[in-house]
JSON list of C-alpha atoms in Angstrom, two decimals:
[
{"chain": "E", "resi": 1, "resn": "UNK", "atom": "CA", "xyz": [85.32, -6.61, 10.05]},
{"chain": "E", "resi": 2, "resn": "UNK", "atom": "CA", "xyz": [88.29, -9.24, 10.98]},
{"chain": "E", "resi": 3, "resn": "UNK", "atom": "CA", "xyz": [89.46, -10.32, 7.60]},
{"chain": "E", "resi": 4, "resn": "UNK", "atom": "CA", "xyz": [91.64, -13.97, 8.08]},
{"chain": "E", "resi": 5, "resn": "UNK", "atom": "CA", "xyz": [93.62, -15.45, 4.59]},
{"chain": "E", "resi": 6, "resn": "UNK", "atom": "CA", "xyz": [95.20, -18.44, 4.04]},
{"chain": "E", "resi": 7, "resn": "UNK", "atom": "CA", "xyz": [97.54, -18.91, 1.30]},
{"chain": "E", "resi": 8, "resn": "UNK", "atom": "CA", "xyz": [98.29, -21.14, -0.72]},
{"chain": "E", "resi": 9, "resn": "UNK", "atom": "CA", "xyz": [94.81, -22.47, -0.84]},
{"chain": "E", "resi": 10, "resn": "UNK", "atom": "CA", "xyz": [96.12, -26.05, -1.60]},
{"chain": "E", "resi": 11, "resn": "UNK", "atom": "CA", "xyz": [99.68, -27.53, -0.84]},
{"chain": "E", "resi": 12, "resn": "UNK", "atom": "CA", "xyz": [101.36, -30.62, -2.03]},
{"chain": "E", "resi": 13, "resn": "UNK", "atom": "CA", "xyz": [104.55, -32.39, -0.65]},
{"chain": "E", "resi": 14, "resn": "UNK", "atom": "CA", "xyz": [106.34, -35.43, -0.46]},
{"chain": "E", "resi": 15, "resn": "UNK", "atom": "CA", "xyz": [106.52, -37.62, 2.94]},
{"chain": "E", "resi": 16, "resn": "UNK", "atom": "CA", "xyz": [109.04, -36.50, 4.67]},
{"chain": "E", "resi": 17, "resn": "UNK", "atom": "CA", "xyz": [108.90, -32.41, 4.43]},
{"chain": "E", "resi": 18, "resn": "UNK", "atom": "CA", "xyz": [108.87, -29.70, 6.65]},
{"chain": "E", "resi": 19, "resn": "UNK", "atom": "CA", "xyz": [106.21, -27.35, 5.89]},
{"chain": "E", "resi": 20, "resn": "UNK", "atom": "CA", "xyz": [104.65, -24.21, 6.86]},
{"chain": "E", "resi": 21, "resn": "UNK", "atom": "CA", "xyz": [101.10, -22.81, 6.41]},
{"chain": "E", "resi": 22, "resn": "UNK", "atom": "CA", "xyz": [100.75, -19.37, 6.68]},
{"chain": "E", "resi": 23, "resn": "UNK", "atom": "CA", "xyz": [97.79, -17.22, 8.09]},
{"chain": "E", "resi": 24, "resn": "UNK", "atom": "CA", "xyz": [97.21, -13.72, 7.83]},
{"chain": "E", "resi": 25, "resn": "UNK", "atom": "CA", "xyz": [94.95, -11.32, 9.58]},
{"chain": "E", "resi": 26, "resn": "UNK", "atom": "CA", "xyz": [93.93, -7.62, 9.29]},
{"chain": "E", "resi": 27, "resn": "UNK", "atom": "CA", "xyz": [92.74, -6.48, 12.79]},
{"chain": "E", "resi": 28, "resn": "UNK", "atom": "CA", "xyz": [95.75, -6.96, 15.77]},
{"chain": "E", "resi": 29, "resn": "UNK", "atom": "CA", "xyz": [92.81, -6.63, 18.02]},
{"chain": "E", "resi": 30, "resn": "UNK", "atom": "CA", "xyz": [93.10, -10.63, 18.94]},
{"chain": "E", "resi": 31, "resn": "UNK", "atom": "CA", "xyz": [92.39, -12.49, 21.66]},
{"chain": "E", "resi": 32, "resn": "UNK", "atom": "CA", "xyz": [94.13, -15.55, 21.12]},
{"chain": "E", "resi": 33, "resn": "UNK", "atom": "CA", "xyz": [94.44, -17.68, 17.65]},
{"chain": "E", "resi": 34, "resn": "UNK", "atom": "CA", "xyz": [93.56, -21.23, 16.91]},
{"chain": "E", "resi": 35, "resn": "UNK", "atom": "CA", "xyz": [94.44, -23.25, 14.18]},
{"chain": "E", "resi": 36, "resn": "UNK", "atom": "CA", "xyz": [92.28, -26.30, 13.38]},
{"chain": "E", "resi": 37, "resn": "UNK", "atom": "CA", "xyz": [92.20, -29.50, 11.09]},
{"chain": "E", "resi": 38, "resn": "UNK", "atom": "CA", "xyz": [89.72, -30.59, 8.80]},
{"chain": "E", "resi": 39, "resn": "UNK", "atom": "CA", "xyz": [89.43, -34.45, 7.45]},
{"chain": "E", "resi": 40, "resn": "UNK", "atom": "CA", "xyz": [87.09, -34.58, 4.19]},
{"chain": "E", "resi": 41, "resn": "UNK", "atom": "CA", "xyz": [83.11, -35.06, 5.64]},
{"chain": "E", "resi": 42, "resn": "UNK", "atom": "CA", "xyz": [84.16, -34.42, 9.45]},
{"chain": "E", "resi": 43, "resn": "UNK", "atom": "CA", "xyz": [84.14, -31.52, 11.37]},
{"chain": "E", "resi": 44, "resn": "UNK", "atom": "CA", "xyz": [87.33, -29.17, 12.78]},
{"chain": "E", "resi": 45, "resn": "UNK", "atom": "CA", "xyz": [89.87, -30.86, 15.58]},
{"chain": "E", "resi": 46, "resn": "UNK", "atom": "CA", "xyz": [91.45, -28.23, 17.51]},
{"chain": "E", "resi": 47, "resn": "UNK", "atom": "CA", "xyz": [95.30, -28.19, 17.00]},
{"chain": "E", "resi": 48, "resn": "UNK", "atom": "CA", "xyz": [97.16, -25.39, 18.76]},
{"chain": "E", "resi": 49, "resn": "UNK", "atom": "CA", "xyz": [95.77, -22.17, 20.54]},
{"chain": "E", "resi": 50, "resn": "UNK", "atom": "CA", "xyz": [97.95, -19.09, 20.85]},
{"chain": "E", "resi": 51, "resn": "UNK", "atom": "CA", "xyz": [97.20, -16.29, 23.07]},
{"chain": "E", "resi": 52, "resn": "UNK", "atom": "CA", "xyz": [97.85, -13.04, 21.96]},
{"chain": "E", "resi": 53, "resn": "UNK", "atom": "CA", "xyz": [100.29, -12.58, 24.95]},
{"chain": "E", "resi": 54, "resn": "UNK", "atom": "CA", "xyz": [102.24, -15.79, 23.65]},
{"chain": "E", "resi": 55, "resn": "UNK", "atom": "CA", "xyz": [105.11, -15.80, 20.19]},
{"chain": "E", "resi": 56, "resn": "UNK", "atom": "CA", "xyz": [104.11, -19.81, 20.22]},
{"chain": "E", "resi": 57, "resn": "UNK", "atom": "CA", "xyz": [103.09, -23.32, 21.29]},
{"chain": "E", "resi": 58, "resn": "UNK", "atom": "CA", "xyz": [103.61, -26.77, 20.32]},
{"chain": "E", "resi": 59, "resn": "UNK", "atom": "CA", "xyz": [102.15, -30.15, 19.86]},
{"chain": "E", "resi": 60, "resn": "UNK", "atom": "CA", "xyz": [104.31, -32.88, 18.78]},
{"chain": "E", "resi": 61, "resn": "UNK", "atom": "CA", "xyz": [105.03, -31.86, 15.50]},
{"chain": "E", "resi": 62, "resn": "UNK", "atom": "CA", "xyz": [103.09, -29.18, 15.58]},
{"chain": "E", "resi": 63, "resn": "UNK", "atom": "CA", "xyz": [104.50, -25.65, 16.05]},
{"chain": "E", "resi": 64, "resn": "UNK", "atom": "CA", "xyz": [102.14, -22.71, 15.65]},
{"chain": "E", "resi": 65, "resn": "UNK", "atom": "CA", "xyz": [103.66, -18.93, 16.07]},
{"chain": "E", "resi": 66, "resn": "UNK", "atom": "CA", "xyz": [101.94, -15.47, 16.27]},
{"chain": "E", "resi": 67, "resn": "UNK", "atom": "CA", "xyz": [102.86, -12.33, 14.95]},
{"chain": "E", "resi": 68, "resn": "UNK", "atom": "CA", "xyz": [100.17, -10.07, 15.95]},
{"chain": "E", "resi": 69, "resn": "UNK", "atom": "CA", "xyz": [101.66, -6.69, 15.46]},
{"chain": "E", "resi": 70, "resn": "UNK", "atom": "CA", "xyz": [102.34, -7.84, 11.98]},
{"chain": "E", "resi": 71, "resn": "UNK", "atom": "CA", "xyz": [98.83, -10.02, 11.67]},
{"chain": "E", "resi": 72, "resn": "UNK", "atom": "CA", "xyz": [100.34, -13.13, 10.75]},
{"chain": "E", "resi": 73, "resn": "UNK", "atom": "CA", "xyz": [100.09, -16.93, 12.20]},
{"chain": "E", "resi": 74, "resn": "UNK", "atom": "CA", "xyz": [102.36, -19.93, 10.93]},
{"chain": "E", "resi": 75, "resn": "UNK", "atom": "CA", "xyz": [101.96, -23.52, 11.25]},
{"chain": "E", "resi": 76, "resn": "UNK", "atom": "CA", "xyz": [104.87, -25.50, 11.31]},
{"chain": "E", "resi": 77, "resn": "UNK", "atom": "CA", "xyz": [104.53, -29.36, 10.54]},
{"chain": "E", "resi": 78, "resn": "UNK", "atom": "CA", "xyz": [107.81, -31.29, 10.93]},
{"chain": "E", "resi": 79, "resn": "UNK", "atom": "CA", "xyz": [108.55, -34.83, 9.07]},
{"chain": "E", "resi": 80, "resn": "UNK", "atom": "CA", "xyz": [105.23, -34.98, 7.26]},
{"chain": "E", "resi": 81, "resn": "UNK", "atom": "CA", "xyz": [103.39, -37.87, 7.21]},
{"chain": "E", "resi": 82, "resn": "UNK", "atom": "CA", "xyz": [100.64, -38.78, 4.71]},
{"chain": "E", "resi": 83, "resn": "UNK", "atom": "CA", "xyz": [98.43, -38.55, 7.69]},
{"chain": "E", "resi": 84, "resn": "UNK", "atom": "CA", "xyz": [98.73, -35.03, 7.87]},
{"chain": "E", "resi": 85, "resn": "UNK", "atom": "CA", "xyz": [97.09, -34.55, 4.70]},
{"chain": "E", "resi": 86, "resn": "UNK", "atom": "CA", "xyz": [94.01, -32.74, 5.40]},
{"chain": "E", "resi": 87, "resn": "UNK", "atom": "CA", "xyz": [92.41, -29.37, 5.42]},
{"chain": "E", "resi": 88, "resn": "UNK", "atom": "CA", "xyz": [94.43, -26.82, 7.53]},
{"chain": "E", "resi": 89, "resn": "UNK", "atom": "CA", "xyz": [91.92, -23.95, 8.84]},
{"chain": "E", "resi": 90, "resn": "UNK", "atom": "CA", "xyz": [92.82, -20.77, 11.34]},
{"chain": "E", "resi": 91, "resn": "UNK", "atom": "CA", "xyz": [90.75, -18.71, 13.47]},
{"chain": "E", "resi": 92, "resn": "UNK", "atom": "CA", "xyz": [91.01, -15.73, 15.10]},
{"chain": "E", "resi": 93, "resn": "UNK", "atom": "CA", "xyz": [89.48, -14.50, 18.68]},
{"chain": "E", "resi": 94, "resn": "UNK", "atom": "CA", "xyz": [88.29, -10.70, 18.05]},
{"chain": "E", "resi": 95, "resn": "UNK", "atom": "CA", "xyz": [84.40, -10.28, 19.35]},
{"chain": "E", "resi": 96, "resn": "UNK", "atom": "CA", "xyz": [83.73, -13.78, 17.75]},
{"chain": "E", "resi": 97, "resn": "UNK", "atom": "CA", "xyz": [85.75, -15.89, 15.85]},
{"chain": "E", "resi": 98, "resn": "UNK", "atom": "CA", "xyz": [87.01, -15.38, 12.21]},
{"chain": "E", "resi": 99, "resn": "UNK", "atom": "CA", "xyz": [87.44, -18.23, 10.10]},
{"chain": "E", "resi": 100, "resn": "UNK", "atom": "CA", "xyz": [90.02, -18.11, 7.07]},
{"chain": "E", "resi": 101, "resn": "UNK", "atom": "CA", "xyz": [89.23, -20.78, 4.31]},
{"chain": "E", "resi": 102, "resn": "UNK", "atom": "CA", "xyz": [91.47, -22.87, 5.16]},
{"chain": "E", "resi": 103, "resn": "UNK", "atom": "CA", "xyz": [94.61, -24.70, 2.81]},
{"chain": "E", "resi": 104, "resn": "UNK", "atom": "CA", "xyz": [93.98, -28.50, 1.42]},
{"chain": "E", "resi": 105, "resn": "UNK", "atom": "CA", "xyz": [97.23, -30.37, 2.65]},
{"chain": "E", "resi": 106, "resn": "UNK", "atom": "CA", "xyz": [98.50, -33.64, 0.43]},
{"chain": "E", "resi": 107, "resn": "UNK", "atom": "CA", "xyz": [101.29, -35.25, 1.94]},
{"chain": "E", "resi": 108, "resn": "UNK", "atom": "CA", "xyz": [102.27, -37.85, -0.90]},
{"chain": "E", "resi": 109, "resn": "UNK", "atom": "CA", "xyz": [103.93, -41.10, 0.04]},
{"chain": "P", "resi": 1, "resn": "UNK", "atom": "CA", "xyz": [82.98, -37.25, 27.28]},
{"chain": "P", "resi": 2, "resn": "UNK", "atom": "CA", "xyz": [81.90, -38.07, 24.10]},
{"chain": "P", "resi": 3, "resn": "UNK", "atom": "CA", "xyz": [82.08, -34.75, 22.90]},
{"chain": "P", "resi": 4, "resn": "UNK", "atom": "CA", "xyz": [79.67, -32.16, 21.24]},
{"chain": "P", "resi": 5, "resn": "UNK", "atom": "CA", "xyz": [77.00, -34.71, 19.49]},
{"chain": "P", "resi": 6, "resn": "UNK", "atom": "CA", "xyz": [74.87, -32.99, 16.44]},
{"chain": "P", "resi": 7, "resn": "UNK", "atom": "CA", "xyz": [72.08, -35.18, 14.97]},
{"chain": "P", "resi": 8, "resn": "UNK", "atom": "CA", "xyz": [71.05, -36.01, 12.20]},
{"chain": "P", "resi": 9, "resn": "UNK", "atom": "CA", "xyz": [74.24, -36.56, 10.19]},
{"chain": "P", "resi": 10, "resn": "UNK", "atom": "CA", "xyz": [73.01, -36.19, 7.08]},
{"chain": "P", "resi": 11, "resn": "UNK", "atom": "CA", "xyz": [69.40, -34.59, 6.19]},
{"chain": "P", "resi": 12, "resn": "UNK", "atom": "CA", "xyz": [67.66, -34.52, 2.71]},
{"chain": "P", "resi": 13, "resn": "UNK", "atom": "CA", "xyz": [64.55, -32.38, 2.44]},
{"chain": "P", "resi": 14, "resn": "UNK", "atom": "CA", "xyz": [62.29, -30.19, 0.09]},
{"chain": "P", "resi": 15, "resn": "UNK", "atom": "CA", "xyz": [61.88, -26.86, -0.53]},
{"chain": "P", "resi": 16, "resn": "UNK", "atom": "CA", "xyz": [59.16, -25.77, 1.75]},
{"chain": "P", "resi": 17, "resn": "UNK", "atom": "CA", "xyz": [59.85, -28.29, 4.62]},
{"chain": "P", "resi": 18, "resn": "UNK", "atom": "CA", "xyz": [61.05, -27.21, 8.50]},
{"chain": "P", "resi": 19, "resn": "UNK", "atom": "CA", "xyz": [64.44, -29.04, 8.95]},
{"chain": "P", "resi": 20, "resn": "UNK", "atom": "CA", "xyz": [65.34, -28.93, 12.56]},
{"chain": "P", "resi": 21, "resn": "UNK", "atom": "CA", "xyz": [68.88, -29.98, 13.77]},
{"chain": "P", "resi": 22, "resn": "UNK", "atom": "CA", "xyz": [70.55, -30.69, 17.12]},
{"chain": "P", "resi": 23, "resn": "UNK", "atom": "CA", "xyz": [72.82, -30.28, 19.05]},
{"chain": "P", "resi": 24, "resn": "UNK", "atom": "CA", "xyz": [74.48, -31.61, 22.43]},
{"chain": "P", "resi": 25, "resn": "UNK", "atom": "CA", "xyz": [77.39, -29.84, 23.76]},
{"chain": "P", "resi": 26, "resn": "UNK", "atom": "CA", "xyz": [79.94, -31.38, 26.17]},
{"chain": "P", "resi": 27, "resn": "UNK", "atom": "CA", "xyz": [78.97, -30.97, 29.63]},
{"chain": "P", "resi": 28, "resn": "UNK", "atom": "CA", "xyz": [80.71, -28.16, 31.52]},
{"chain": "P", "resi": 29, "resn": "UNK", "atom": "CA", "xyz": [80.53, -26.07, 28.58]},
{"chain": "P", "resi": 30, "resn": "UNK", "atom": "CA", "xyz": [79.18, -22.48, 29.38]},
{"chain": "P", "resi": 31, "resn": "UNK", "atom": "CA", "xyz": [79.42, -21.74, 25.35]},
{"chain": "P", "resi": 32, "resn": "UNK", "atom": "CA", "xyz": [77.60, -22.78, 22.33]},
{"chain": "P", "resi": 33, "resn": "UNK", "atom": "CA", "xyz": [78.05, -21.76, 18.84]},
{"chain": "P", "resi": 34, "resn": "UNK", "atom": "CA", "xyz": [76.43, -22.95, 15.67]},
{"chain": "P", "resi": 35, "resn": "UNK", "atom": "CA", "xyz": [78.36, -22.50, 11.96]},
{"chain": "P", "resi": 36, "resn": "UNK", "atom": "CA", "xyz": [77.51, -22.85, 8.71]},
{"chain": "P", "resi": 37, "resn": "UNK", "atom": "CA", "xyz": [80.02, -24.51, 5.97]},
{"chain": "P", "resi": 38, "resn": "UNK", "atom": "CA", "xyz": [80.18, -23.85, 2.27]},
{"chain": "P", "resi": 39, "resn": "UNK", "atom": "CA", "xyz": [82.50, -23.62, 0.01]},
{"chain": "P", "resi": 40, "resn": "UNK", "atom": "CA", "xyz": [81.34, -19.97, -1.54]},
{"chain": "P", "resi": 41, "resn": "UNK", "atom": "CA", "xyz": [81.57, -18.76, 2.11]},
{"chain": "P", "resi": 42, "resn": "UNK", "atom": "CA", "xyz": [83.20, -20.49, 4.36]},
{"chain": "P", "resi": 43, "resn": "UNK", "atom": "CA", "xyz": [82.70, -20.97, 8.02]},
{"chain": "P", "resi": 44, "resn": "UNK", "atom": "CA", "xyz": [79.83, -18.26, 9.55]},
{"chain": "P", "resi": 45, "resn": "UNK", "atom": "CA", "xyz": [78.93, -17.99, 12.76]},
{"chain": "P", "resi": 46, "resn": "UNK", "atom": "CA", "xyz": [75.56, -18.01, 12.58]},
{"chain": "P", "resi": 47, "resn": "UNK", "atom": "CA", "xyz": [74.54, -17.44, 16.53]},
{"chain": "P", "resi": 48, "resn": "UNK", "atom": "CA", "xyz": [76.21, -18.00, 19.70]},
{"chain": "P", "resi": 49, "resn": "UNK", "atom": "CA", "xyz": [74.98, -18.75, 23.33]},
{"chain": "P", "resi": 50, "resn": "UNK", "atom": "CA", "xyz": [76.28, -18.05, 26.84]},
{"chain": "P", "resi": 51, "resn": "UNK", "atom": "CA", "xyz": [74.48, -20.34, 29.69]},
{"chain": "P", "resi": 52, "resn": "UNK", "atom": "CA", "xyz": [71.89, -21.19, 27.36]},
{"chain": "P", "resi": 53, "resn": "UNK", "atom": "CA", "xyz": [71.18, -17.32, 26.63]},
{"chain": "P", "resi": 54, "resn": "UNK", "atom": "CA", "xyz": [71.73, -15.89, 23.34]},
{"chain": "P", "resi": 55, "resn": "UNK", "atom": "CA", "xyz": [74.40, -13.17, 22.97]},
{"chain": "P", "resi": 56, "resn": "UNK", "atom": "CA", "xyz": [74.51, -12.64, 19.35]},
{"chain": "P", "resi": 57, "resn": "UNK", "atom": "CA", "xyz": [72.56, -13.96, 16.42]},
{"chain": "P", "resi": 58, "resn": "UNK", "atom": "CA", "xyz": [73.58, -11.18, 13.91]},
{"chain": "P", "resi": 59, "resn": "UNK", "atom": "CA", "xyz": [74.93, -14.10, 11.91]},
{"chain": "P", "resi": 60, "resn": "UNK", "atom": "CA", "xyz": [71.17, -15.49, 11.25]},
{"chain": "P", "resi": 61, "resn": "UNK", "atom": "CA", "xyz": [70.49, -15.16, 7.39]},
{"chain": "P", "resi": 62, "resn": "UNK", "atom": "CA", "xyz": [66.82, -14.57, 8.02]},
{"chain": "P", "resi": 63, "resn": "UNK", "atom": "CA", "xyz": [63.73, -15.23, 9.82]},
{"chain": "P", "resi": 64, "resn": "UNK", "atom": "CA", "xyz": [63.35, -18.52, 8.96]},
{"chain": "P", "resi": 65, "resn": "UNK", "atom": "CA", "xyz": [66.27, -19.44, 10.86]},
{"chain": "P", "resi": 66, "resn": "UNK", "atom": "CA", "xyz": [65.88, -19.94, 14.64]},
{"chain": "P", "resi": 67, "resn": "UNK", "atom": "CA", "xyz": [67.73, -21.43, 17.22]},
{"chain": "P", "resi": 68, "resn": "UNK", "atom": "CA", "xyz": [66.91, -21.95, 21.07]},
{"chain": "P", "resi": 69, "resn": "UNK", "atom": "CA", "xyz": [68.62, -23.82, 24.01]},
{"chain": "P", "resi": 70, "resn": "UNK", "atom": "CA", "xyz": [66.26, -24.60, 26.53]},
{"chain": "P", "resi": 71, "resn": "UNK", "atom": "CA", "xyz": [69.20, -25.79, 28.73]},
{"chain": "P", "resi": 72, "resn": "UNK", "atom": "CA", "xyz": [72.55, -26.48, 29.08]},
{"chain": "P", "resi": 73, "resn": "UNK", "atom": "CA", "xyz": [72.87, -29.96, 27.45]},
{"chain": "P", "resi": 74, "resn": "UNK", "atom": "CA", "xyz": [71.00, -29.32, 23.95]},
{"chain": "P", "resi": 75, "resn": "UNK", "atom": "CA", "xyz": [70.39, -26.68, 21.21]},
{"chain": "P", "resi": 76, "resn": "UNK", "atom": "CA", "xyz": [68.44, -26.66, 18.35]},
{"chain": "P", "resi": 77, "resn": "UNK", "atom": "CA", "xyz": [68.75, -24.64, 14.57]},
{"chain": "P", "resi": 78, "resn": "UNK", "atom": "CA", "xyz": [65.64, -25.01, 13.06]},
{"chain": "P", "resi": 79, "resn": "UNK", "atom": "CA", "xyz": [64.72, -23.46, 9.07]},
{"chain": "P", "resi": 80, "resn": "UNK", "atom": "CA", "xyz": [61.30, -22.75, 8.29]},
{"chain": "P", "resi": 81, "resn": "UNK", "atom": "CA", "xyz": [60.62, -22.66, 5.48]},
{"chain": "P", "resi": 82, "resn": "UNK", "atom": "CA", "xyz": [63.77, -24.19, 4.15]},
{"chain": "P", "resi": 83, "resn": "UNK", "atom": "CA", "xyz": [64.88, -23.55, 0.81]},
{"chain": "P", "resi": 84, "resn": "UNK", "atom": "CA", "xyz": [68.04, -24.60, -1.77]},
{"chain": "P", "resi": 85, "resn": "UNK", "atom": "CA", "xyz": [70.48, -21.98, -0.99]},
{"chain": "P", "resi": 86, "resn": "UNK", "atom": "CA", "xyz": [70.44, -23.43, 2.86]},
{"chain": "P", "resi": 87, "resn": "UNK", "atom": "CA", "xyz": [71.85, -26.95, 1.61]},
{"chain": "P", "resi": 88, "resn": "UNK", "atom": "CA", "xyz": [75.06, -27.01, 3.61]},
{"chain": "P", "resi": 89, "resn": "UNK", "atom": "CA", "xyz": [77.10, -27.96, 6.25]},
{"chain": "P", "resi": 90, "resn": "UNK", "atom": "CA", "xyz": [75.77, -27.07, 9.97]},
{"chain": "P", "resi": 91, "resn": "UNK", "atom": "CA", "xyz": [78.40, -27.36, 12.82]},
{"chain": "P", "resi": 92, "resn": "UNK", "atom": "CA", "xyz": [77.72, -26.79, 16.59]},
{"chain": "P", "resi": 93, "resn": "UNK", "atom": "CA", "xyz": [80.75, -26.18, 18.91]},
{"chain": "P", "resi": 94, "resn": "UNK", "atom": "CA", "xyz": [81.45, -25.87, 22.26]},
{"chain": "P", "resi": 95, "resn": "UNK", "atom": "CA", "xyz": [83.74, -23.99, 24.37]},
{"chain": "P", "resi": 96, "resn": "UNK", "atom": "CA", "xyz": [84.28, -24.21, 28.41]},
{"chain": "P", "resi": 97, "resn": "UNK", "atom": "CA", "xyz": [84.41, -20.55, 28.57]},
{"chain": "P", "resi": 98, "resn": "UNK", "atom": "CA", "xyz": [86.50, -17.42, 27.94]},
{"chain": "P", "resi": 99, "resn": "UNK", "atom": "CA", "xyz": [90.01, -16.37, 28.55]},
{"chain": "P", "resi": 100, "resn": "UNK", "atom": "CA", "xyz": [93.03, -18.14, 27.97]},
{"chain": "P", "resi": 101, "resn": "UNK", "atom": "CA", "xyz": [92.41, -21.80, 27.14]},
{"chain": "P", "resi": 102, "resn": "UNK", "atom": "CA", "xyz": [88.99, -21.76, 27.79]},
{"chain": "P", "resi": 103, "resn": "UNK", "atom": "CA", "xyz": [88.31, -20.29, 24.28]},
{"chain": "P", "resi": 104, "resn": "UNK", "atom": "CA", "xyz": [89.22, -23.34, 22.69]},
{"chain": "P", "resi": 105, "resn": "UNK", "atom": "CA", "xyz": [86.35, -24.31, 19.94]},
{"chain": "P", "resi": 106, "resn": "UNK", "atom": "CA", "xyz": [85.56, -28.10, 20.08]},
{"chain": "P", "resi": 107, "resn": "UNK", "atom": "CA", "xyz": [83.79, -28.55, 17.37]},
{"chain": "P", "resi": 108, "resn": "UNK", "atom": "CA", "xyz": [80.61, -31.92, 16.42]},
{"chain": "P", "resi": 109, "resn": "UNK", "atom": "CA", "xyz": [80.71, -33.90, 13.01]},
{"chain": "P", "resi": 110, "resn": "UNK", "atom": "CA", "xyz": [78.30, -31.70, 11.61]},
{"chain": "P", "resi": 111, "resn": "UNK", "atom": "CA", "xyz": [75.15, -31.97, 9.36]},
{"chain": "P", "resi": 112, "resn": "UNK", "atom": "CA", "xyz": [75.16, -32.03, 5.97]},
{"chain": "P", "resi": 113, "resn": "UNK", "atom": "CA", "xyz": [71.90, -30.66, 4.67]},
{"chain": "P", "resi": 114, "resn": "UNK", "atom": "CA", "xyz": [70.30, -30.80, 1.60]},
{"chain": "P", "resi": 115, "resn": "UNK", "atom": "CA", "xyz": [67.22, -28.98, 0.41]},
{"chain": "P", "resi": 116, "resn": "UNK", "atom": "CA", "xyz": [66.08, -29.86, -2.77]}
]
């Protein structure tokens, strides 16, 4: 069975930072990758989706890469804002989707 | 679209009671998944359907969870008998299809259940 970690499981920075949330996986057998945000009492918003042909994609500040040969996934926020803080969840795309449990963002103003 | 639309929000029951939730995908959407939240677990797929059929329900706990989709605008989880260890959060998603962007999981504000 897919196994998906996320580590650290909480992260705290100052306005301003560059950051990166990492995402590792133990199967290479992957469709594609998502990674997903998570406000307190709401449900996910999709961010990025990588397929497994693809290194990365972007959104703004967003930048998401793929390493599947390697089974990892990064998530790249530039200039953080406090409205990034938030819980920061991947998934990836084997026979169904496999959920890692996600890293609790605090961007402090 | 307004997007995949669960009801209720929030749900408080006892032990013993049938709690049914719903679910309304966005239209267009050939997929349907419902999840289950906690913080022991996770996310879990609990069952997943494809034109209102279901493909795989391995993720069902038990038999007192059931889910149906009579067609392709709403779903329904229902838990009969419900007990404590269900309290948590149920999400349905949605997604257009498969292959390349397709895949991508739009997810509804979930209910939070409680069974007392």
């Amino acid at each position: 069975k897919q196994e998906v970690t996320q580590i650290p499981a909480a992260l705290s920075v100052p306005e301003g930072e560059n950051l990166v949330l990492n995402c590792s996986f133990t199967d290479s057998a992957i469709y594609n990758l998502q990674w997903f945000r998570q406000d307190p009492g709401k449900g996910l918003t999709s961010l990025l989706l990588i397929q497994s042909s693809q290194r990365e994609q972007t959104s703004g500040r967003l930048n998401a890469s793929l390493d599947k040969s390697s089974g990892r996934s990064t998530l790249y926020i530039a200039a953080s804002q406090p409205g990034d803080s938030a819980t920061y969840l991947c998934a990836v795309k084997g026979n169904q989707f496999y959920f890692g449990t996600g890293t609790s963002l605090t961007v402090i103003p | 679209d307004a997007g995949v639309i669960q009801s209720p929000r929030h749900e408080v029951t006892e032990m013993g009671q049938e709690v049914t939730l719903r679910c309304k995908p966005i239209s267009g959407h050939d997929y349907l998944f419902w999840y289950r939240q906690t913080m022991m677990r996770g996310l879990e797929l609990l069952i997943y359907f494809n034109n209102n059929v279901p493909i795989d329900d391995s993720g069902m706990p038990e038999d007192r969870f059931s889910a149906k989709m009579p067609n392709a605008s709403f779903s329904t989880l229902k838990i009969q008998p419900s007990e404590p260890r269900d309290s948590a959060v149920y999400f349905c998603a949605s997604s257009l299809g498969q292959g390349t962007t397709n895949e991508k999981l739009l997810f509804g504000s979930g209910t939070q259940l409680s069974v007392l």
